[in-house]
Short mmCIF file of C-alpha atoms in Angstrom, two decimals:
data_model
loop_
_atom_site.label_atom_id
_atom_site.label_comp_id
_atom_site.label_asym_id
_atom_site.label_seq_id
_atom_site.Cartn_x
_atom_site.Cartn_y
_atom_site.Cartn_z
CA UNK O 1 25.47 3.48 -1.96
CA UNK O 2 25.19 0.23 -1.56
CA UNK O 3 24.62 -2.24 1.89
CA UNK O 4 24.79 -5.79 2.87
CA UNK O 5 21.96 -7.73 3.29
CA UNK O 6 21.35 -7.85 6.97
CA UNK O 7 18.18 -9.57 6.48
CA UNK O 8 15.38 -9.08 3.81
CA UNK O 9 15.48 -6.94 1.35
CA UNK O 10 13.12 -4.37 2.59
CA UNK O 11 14.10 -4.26 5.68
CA UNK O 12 17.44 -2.81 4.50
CA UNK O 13 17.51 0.49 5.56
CA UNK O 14 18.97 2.04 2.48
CA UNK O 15 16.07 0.63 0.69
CA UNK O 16 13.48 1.38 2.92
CA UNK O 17 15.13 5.48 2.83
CA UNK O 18 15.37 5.10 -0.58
CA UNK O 19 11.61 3.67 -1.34
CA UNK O 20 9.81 5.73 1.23
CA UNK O 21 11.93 8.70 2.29
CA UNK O 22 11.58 11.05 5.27
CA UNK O 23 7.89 9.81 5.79
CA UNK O 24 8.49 6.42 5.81
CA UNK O 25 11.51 6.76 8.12
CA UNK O 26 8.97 8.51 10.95
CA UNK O 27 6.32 5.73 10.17
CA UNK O 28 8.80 2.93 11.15
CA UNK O 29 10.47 5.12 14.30
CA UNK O 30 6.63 5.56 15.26
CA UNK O 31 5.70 2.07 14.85
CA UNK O 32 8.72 0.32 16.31
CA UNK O 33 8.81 2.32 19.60
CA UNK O 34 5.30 1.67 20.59
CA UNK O 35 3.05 -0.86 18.46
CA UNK O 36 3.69 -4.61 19.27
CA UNK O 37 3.84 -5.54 15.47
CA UNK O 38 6.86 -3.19 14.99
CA UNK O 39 9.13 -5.26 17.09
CA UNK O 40 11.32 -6.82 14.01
CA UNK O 41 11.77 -2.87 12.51
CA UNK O 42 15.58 -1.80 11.97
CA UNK O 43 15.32 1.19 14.24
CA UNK O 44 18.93 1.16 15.05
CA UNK O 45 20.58 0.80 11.57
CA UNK O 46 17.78 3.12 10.09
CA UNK O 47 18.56 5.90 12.32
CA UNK O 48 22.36 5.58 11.51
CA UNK O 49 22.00 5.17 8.09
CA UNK O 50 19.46 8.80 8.07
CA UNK O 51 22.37 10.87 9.66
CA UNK O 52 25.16 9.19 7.49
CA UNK O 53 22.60 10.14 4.46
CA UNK O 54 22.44 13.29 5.11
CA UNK O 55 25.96 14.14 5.66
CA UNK O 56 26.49 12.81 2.22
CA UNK O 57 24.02 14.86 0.61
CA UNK O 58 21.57 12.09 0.02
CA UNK O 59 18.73 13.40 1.69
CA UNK O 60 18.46 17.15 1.62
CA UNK O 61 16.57 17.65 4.77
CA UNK O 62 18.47 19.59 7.43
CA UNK O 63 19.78 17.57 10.16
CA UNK O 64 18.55 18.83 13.29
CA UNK O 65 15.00 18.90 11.57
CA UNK O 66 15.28 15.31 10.65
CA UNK O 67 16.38 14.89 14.32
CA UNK O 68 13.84 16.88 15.72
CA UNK O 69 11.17 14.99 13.40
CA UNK O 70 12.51 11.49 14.38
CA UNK O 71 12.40 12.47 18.23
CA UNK O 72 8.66 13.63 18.09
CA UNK O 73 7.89 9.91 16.31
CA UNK O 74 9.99 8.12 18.67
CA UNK O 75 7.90 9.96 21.80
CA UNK O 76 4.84 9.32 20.13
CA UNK O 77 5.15 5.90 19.48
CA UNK O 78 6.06 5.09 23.37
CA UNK O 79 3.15 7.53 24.19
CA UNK O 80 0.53 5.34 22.09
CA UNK O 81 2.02 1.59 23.53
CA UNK O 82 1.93 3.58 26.92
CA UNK O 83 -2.07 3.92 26.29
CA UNK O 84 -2.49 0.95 24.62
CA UNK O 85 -1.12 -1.14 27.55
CA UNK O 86 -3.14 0.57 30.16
CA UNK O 87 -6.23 0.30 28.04
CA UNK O 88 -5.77 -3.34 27.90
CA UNK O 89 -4.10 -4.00 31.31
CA UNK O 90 -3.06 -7.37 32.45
CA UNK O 91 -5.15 -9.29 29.32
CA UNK O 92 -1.95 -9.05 27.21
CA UNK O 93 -0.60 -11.80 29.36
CA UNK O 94 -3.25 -14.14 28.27
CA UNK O 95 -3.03 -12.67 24.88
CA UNK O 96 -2.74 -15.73 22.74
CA UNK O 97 0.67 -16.22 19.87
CA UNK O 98 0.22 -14.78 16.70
CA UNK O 99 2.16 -14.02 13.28
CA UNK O 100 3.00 -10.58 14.84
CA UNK O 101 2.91 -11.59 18.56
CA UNK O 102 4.84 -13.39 20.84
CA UNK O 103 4.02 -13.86 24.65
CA UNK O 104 8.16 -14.28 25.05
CA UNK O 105 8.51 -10.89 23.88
CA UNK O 106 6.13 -9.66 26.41
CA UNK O 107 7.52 -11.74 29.29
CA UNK O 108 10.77 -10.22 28.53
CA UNK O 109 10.07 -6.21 28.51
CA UNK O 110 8.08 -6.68 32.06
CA UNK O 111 11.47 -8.41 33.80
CA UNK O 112 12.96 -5.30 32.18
CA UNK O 113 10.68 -2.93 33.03
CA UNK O 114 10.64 -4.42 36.67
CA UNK O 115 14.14 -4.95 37.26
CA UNK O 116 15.20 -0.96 36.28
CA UNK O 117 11.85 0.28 36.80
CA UNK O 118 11.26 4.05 35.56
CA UNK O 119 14.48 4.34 33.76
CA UNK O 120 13.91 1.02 31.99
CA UNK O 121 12.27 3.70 29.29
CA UNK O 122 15.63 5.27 28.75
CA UNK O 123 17.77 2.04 28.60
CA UNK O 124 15.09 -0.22 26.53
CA UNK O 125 15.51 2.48 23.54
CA UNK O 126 18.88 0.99 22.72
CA UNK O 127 17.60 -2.82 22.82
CA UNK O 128 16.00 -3.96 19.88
CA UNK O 129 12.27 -5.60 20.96
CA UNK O 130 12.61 -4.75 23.93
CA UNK O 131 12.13 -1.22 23.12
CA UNK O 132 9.01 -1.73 21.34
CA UNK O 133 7.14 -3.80 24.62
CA UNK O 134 8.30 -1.69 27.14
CA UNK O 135 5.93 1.56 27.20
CA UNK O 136 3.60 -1.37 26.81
CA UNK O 137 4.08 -2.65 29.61
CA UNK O 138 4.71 1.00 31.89
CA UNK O 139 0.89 1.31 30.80
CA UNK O 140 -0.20 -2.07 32.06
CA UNK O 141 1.64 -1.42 35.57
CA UNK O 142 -0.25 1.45 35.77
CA UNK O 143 3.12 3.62 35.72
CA UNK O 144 2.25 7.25 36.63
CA UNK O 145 1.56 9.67 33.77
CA UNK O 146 3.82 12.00 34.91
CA UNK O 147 7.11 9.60 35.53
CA UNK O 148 6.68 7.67 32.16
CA UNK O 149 6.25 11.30 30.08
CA UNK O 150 9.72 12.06 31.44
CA UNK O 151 11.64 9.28 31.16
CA UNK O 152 9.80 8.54 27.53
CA UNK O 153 11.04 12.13 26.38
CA UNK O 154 14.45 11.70 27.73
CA UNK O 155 14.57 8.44 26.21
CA UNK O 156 13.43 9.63 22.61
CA UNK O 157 15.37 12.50 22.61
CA UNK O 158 18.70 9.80 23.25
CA UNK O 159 17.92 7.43 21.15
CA UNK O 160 16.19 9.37 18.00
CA UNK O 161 18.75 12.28 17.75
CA UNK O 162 21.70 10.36 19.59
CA UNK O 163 22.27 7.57 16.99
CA UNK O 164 21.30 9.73 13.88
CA UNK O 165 23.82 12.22 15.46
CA UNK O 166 26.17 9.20 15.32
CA UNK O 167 25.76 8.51 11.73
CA UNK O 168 25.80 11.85 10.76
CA UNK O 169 29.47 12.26 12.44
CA UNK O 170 30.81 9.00 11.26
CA UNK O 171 29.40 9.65 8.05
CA UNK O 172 32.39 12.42 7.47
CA UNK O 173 34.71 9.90 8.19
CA UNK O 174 35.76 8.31 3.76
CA UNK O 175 36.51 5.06 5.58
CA UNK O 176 33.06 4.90 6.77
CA UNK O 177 31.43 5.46 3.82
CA UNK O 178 33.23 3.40 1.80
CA UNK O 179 32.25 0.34 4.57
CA UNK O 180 28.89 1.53 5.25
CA UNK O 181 28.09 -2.26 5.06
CA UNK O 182 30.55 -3.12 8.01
CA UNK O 183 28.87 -0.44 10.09
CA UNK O 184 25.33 -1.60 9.62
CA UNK O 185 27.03 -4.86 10.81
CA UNK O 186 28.30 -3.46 13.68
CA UNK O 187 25.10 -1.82 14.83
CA UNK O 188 23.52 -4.75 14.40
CA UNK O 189 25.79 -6.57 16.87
CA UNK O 190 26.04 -4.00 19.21
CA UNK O 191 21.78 -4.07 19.62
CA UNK O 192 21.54 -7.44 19.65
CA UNK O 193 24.48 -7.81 22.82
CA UNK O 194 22.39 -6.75 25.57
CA UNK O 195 19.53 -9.42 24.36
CA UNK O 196 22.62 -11.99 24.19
CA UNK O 197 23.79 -10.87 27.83
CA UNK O 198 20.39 -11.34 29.08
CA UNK O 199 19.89 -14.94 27.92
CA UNK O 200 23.11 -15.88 29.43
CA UNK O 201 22.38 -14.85 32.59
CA UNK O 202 18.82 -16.11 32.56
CA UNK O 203 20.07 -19.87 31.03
CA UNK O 204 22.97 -19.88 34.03
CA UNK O 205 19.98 -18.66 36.57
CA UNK O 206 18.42 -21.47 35.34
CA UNK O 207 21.63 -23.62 35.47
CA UNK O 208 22.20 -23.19 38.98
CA UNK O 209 18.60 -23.29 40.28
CA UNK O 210 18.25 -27.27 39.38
CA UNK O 211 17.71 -29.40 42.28
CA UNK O 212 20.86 -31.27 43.48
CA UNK O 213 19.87 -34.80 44.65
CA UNK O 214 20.29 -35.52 48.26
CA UNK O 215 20.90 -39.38 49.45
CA UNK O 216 18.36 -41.07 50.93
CA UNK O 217 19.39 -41.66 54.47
CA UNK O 218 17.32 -45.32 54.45
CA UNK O 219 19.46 -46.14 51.33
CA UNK O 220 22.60 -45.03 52.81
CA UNK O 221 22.08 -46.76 55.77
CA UNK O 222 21.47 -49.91 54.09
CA UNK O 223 24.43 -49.60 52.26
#
């Protein structure tokens, strides 16, 4: 089976299944939902692509095992950025650009996190970056243990076994896998609309909140 380039090579999904199987797949579900450098993972398409996989017989591994697995390294993952964030507290705001760090990225999970609040570890799952900054930043508010262990499992448990659930079913479906291509496509799109929603709103926010010049009365009155 081949897919479209969505991007570089090995990020393609197929190829990263392919090249590093089962293990690999947990590695990058681990990584992206908790350590800032996994940001730019395909989490989405990956997990699609694992139940669509499976329901063609490409991987062998049982589907609510490979569902189970993918939910314990998508918990995981938040639980480690969860620690990470409250180890390091409020210095990741002065924590300088890098090759695999952006302050923008940061700024952006804490209006998330602030504007939903507790929940914002259920909904961030299904938005690519923001997913991956957000336990961060539940452990740098000092979010209680007990509130972001809930929501984190709840989350996980949606997002891991929820989309590889939806591959799986779609994956049934001939026209599907004869498109496969058009469906990594469309997850793409899909991930990337709440990030394109969000500017919007924050560019009109922006929009509306410039200064409208007032006359100056002396002027007018010279006039």
């Amino acid at each position: 089976m081949t897919t479209l380039a969505l991007g570089p090579s090995w990020l393609d999904p197929n190829f990263l299944l392919n090249e590093f199987g089962i293990y690999g797949l947990l590695i990058i579900v681990f990584a992206e939902s908790g350590l800032f450098f996994g940001f730019f993972l395909p989490g989405d398409s990956l997990l699609f692509t694992t139940g669509l996989l499976v329901t063609t017989g490409t991987l062998t591994m049982d589907l609510w095992l490979i569902c189970t697995l993918i939910c314990i390294a998508a918990i995981a993952g938040d639980q480690v950025g969860y620690l990470f964030g409250k180890k390091v507290g409020p210095a990741l705001f002065n924590r300088p650009d890098s090759r695999f760090f952006k302050q923008e990225n940061v700024l952006k999970a804490h209006e998330f996190f602030e504007k939903h609040g507790p929940k914002s570890l259920v909904l961030a799952r299904f938005v690519p970056i923001v997913r991956t900054f957000t336990p961060i930043i539940a452990g740098v508010s000092g979010m209680r243990y007990r509130s972001f262990i809930t929501f984190n499992v709840i989350g996980g448990v949606l997002w891991g076994a929820g989309v590889t659930l939806l591959g799986a079913w779609l994956g049934k479906r001939g026209w599907v896998r004869d498109h496969i291509e058009l469906m990594l496509i469309g997850i793409v799109l899909l991930s990337v609309v709440p990030i394109v929603v969000e500017f919007l709103r924050t560019r009109r926010k922006r929009g509306s909140a410039v200064p409208v010049a007032t006359p100056d009365p002396d002027k007018t009155a010279d006039r």
